[in-house]
PDB file of C-alpha atoms in Angstrom:
ATOM      1  CA  MET C   1      39.178 -25.815  30.550  1.00 73.00           C
ATOM      2  CA  THR C   2      40.852 -27.485  27.611  1.00 86.00           C
ATOM      3  CA  GLN C   3      39.471 -30.581  28.254  1.00 89.00           C
ATOM      4  CA  GLN C   4      35.802 -29.113  28.858  1.00 89.00           C
ATOM      5  CA  GLY C   5      36.526 -27.430  25.294  1.00 82.00           C
ATOM      6  CA  ALA C   6      37.252 -30.908  23.799  1.00 87.00           C
ATOM      7  CA  VAL C   7      34.407 -32.408  25.246  1.00 87.00           C
ATOM      8  CA  LEU C   8      32.105 -29.491  24.176  1.00 89.00           C
ATOM      9  CA  GLN C   9      33.621 -29.822  20.830  1.00 92.00           C
ATOM     10  CA  GLY C  10      32.823 -33.734  20.689  1.00 91.00           C
ATOM     11  CA  TYR C  11      29.220 -32.800  21.715  1.00 92.00           C
ATOM     12  CA  ASN C  12      28.876 -30.196  19.133  1.00 94.00           C
ATOM     13  CA  ASN C  13      30.378 -32.436  16.289  1.00 94.00           C
ATOM     14  CA  GLU C  14      27.857 -35.372  17.282  1.00 96.00           C
ATOM     15  CA  LEU C  15      24.964 -32.661  17.299  1.00 97.00           C
ATOM     16  CA  VAL C  16      25.963 -31.627  13.750  1.00 96.00           C
ATOM     17  CA  LYS C  17      26.223 -35.085  12.580  1.00 97.00           C
ATOM     18  CA  CYS C  18      22.661 -35.783  14.026  1.00 98.00           C
ATOM     19  CA  ILE C  19      21.270 -32.642  12.408  1.00 98.00           C
ATOM     20  CA  GLU C  20      22.833 -33.830   9.245  1.00 98.00           C
ATOM     21  CA  ASP C  21      21.510 -37.084   9.285  1.00 98.00           C
ATOM     22  CA  LEU C  22      18.075 -35.829  10.056  1.00 98.00           C
ATOM     23  CA  CYS C  23      18.203 -33.513   7.059  1.00 98.00           C
ATOM     24  CA  MET C  24      19.197 -36.433   4.812  1.00 98.00           C
ATOM     25  CA  GLN C  25      16.205 -38.403   6.152  1.00 98.00           C
ATOM     26  CA  LYS C  26      14.064 -35.264   5.779  1.00 98.00           C
ATOM     27  CA  GLU C  27      15.088 -35.157   2.011  1.00 98.00           C
ATOM     28  CA  GLU C  28      14.563 -38.899   1.558  1.00 98.00           C
ATOM     29  CA  LEU C  29      11.045 -38.615   3.029  1.00 98.00           C
ATOM     30  CA  ASN C  30      10.480 -35.548   0.828  1.00 98.00           C
ATOM     31  CA  LYS C  31      11.515 -37.694  -2.340  1.00 98.00           C
ATOM     32  CA  GLN C  32       8.957 -40.446  -1.169  1.00 98.00           C
ATOM     33  CA  ILE C  33       6.223 -37.964  -0.663  1.00 98.00           C
ATOM     34  CA  GLN C  34       6.602 -36.518  -4.002  1.00 98.00           C
ATOM     35  CA  GLN C  35       6.826 -40.025  -5.587  1.00 98.00           C
ATOM     36  CA  ALA C  36       3.576 -40.891  -3.803  1.00 98.00           C
ATOM     37  CA  GLU C  37       1.818 -37.665  -4.608  1.00 98.00           C
ATOM     38  CA  GLU C  38       2.675 -38.442  -8.254  1.00 98.00           C
ATOM     39  CA  GLU C  39       1.405 -41.762  -7.932  1.00 98.00           C
ATOM     40  CA  LYS C  40      -1.806 -40.553  -6.562  1.00 98.00           C
ATOM     41  CA  SER C  41      -2.239 -38.051  -9.116  1.00 98.00           C
ATOM     42  CA  LYS C  42      -1.567 -40.821 -11.720  1.00 98.00           C
ATOM     43  CA  LEU C  43      -4.046 -43.136 -10.210  1.00 98.00           C
ATOM     44  CA  GLN C  44      -6.751 -40.383  -9.809  1.00 98.00           C
ATOM     45  CA  HIS C  45      -6.537 -39.512 -13.378  1.00 98.00           C
ATOM     46  CA  GLU C  46      -6.768 -43.221 -14.473  1.00 98.00           C
ATOM     47  CA  ILE C  47      -9.833 -43.446 -12.321  1.00 98.00           C
ATOM     48  CA  GLN C  48     -11.403 -40.376 -13.763  1.00 98.00           C
ATOM     49  CA  VAL C  49     -10.703 -41.853 -17.364  1.00 98.00           C
ATOM     50  CA  LEU C  50     -12.097 -45.299 -16.430  1.00 98.00           C
ATOM     51  CA  SER C  51     -15.023 -43.763 -14.800  1.00 98.00           C
ATOM     52  CA  GLU C  52     -15.871 -41.762 -18.078  1.00 98.00           C
ATOM     53  CA  GLN C  53     -15.400 -44.937 -20.025  1.00 98.00           C
ATOM     54  CA  LEU C  54     -17.784 -46.926 -17.765  1.00 98.00           C
ATOM     55  CA  GLU C  55     -20.302 -44.227 -17.958  1.00 98.00           C
ATOM     56  CA  CYS C  56     -20.186 -44.516 -21.872  1.00 98.00           C
ATOM     57  CA  VAL C  57     -20.352 -48.295 -21.764  1.00 98.00           C
ATOM     58  CA  CYS C  58     -23.369 -47.888 -19.242  1.00 98.00           C
ATOM     59  CA  GLU C  59     -25.136 -45.435 -21.496  1.00 98.00           C
ATOM     60  CA  ASN C  60     -24.419 -47.583 -24.661  1.00 98.00           C
ATOM     61  CA  LEU C  61     -25.567 -50.516 -22.736  1.00 98.00           C
ATOM     62  CA  ALA C  62     -28.755 -49.136 -21.631  1.00 98.00           C
ATOM     63  CA  GLN C  63     -29.495 -48.069 -25.282  1.00 98.00           C
ATOM     64  CA  LYS C  64     -28.697 -51.530 -26.797  1.00 98.00           C
ATOM     65  CA  VAL C  65     -31.196 -52.875 -23.951  1.00 98.00           C
ATOM     66  CA  ALA C  66     -34.063 -50.598 -24.727  1.00 98.00           C
ATOM     67  CA  SER C  67     -33.545 -51.578 -28.460  1.00 98.00           C
ATOM     68  CA  ARG C  68     -33.631 -55.128 -27.665  1.00 98.00           C
ATOM     69  CA  ASN C  69     -36.842 -54.584 -25.401  1.00 98.00           C
ATOM     70  CA  GLU C  70     -38.352 -52.716 -28.522  1.00 98.00           C
ATOM     71  CA  LEU C  71     -37.450 -55.399 -30.750  1.00 98.00           C
ATOM     72  CA  ASP C  72     -38.768 -58.093 -28.373  1.00 98.00           C
ATOM     73  CA  LYS C  73     -42.133 -56.306 -28.271  1.00 98.00           C
ATOM     74  CA  ILE C  74     -42.402 -55.865 -32.120  1.00 98.00           C
ATOM     75  CA  LEU C  75     -41.534 -59.574 -32.546  1.00 98.00           C
ATOM     76  CA  ALA C  76     -44.042 -60.610 -30.000  1.00 98.00           C
ATOM     77  CA  GLU C  77     -46.630 -58.366 -31.660  1.00 98.00           C
ATOM     78  CA  THR C  78     -45.764 -59.670 -35.172  1.00 98.00           C
ATOM     79  CA  GLU C  79     -45.812 -63.159 -33.974  1.00 98.00           C
ATOM     80  CA  ALA C  80     -49.267 -62.805 -32.522  1.00 98.00           C
ATOM     81  CA  ALA C  81     -50.605 -61.284 -35.395  1.00 98.00           C
ATOM     82  CA  TYR C  82     -49.245 -63.922 -37.589  1.00 98.00           C
ATOM     83  CA  MET C  83     -50.793 -66.424 -35.623  1.00 98.00           C
ATOM     84  CA  LYS C  84     -54.083 -64.794 -36.151  1.00 98.00           C
ATOM     85  CA  ILE C  85     -53.447 -64.854 -39.629  1.00 98.00           C
ATOM     86  CA  LEU C  86     -52.707 -68.509 -39.572  1.00 98.00           C
ATOM     87  CA  ASP C  87     -55.813 -69.070 -37.553  1.00 97.00           C
ATOM     88  CA  SER C  88     -58.086 -67.279 -39.891  1.00 97.00           C
ATOM     89  CA  SER C  89     -56.434 -68.958 -42.877  1.00 97.00           C
ATOM     90  CA  ARG C  90     -57.111 -72.455 -41.336  1.00 97.00           C
ATOM     91  CA  THR C  91     -60.931 -71.226 -40.681  1.00 97.00           C
ATOM     92  CA  LEU C  92     -60.967 -69.893 -44.274  1.00 96.00           C
ATOM     93  CA  LEU C  93     -59.702 -73.221 -45.557  1.00 95.00           C
ATOM     94  CA  ASN C  94     -62.305 -75.337 -43.475  1.00 95.00           C
ATOM     95  CA  VAL C  95     -65.106 -73.207 -44.620  1.00 94.00           C
ATOM     96  CA  LEU C  96     -63.919 -73.400 -48.079  1.00 94.00           C
ATOM     97  CA  LYS C  97     -63.721 -77.246 -47.998  1.00 92.00           C
ATOM     98  CA  LYS C  98     -67.292 -77.492 -46.497  1.00 92.00           C
ATOM     99  CA  GLU C  99     -68.630 -75.230 -49.034  1.00 89.00           C
ATOM    100  CA  VAL C 100     -66.677 -77.137 -51.820  1.00 88.00           C
ATOM    101  CA  GLY C 101     -68.132 -80.378 -50.122  1.00 85.00           C
ATOM    102  CA  SER C 102     -71.838 -78.971 -50.114  1.00 84.00           C
ATOM    103  CA  LEU C 103     -71.460 -78.142 -53.669  1.00 80.00           C
ATOM    104  CA  LYS C 104     -70.152 -81.676 -54.541  1.00 77.00           C
ATOM    105  CA  HIS C 105     -73.198 -83.122 -52.293  1.00 76.00           C
ATOM    106  CA  SER C 106     -75.456 -80.763 -54.037  1.00 72.00           C
ATOM    107  CA  SER C 107     -74.388 -81.593 -57.408  1.00 69.00           C
ATOM    108  CA  ASP C 108     -74.486 -85.219 -56.646  1.00 68.00           C
ATOM    109  CA  LEU C 109     -77.985 -85.118 -55.324  1.00 64.00           C
ATOM    110  CA  LYS C 110     -79.194 -83.235 -58.344  1.00 68.00           C
ATOM    111  CA  ALA C 111     -77.368 -85.855 -60.687  1.00 64.00           C
ATOM    112  CA  ASN C 112     -79.206 -88.719 -59.062  1.00 60.00           C
TER     113      ASN C 112
END
């Protein structure tokens, strides 16, 4: 019986050792889980901050593109109007030259 008690005590010691090992593994795993959860939370916060920054940049970009498009439109209209002014000026100059030429021709005819 004493020998059976010694064997039983040996089994008990091994069982206690295995339970202690499992408890240590659980503690280590709990630490790893907590670290992973902290890292996850940190990354989620960074994603939120970056998403907000991205939204602001996109809004700013959209406003700038709209302003540029408006400036392009104004510039095109202004250039077109300026070209009309140049064309009208050229036409006016040509008419004026003809009139002056006609006046000279008319004056030359009267002088002869």
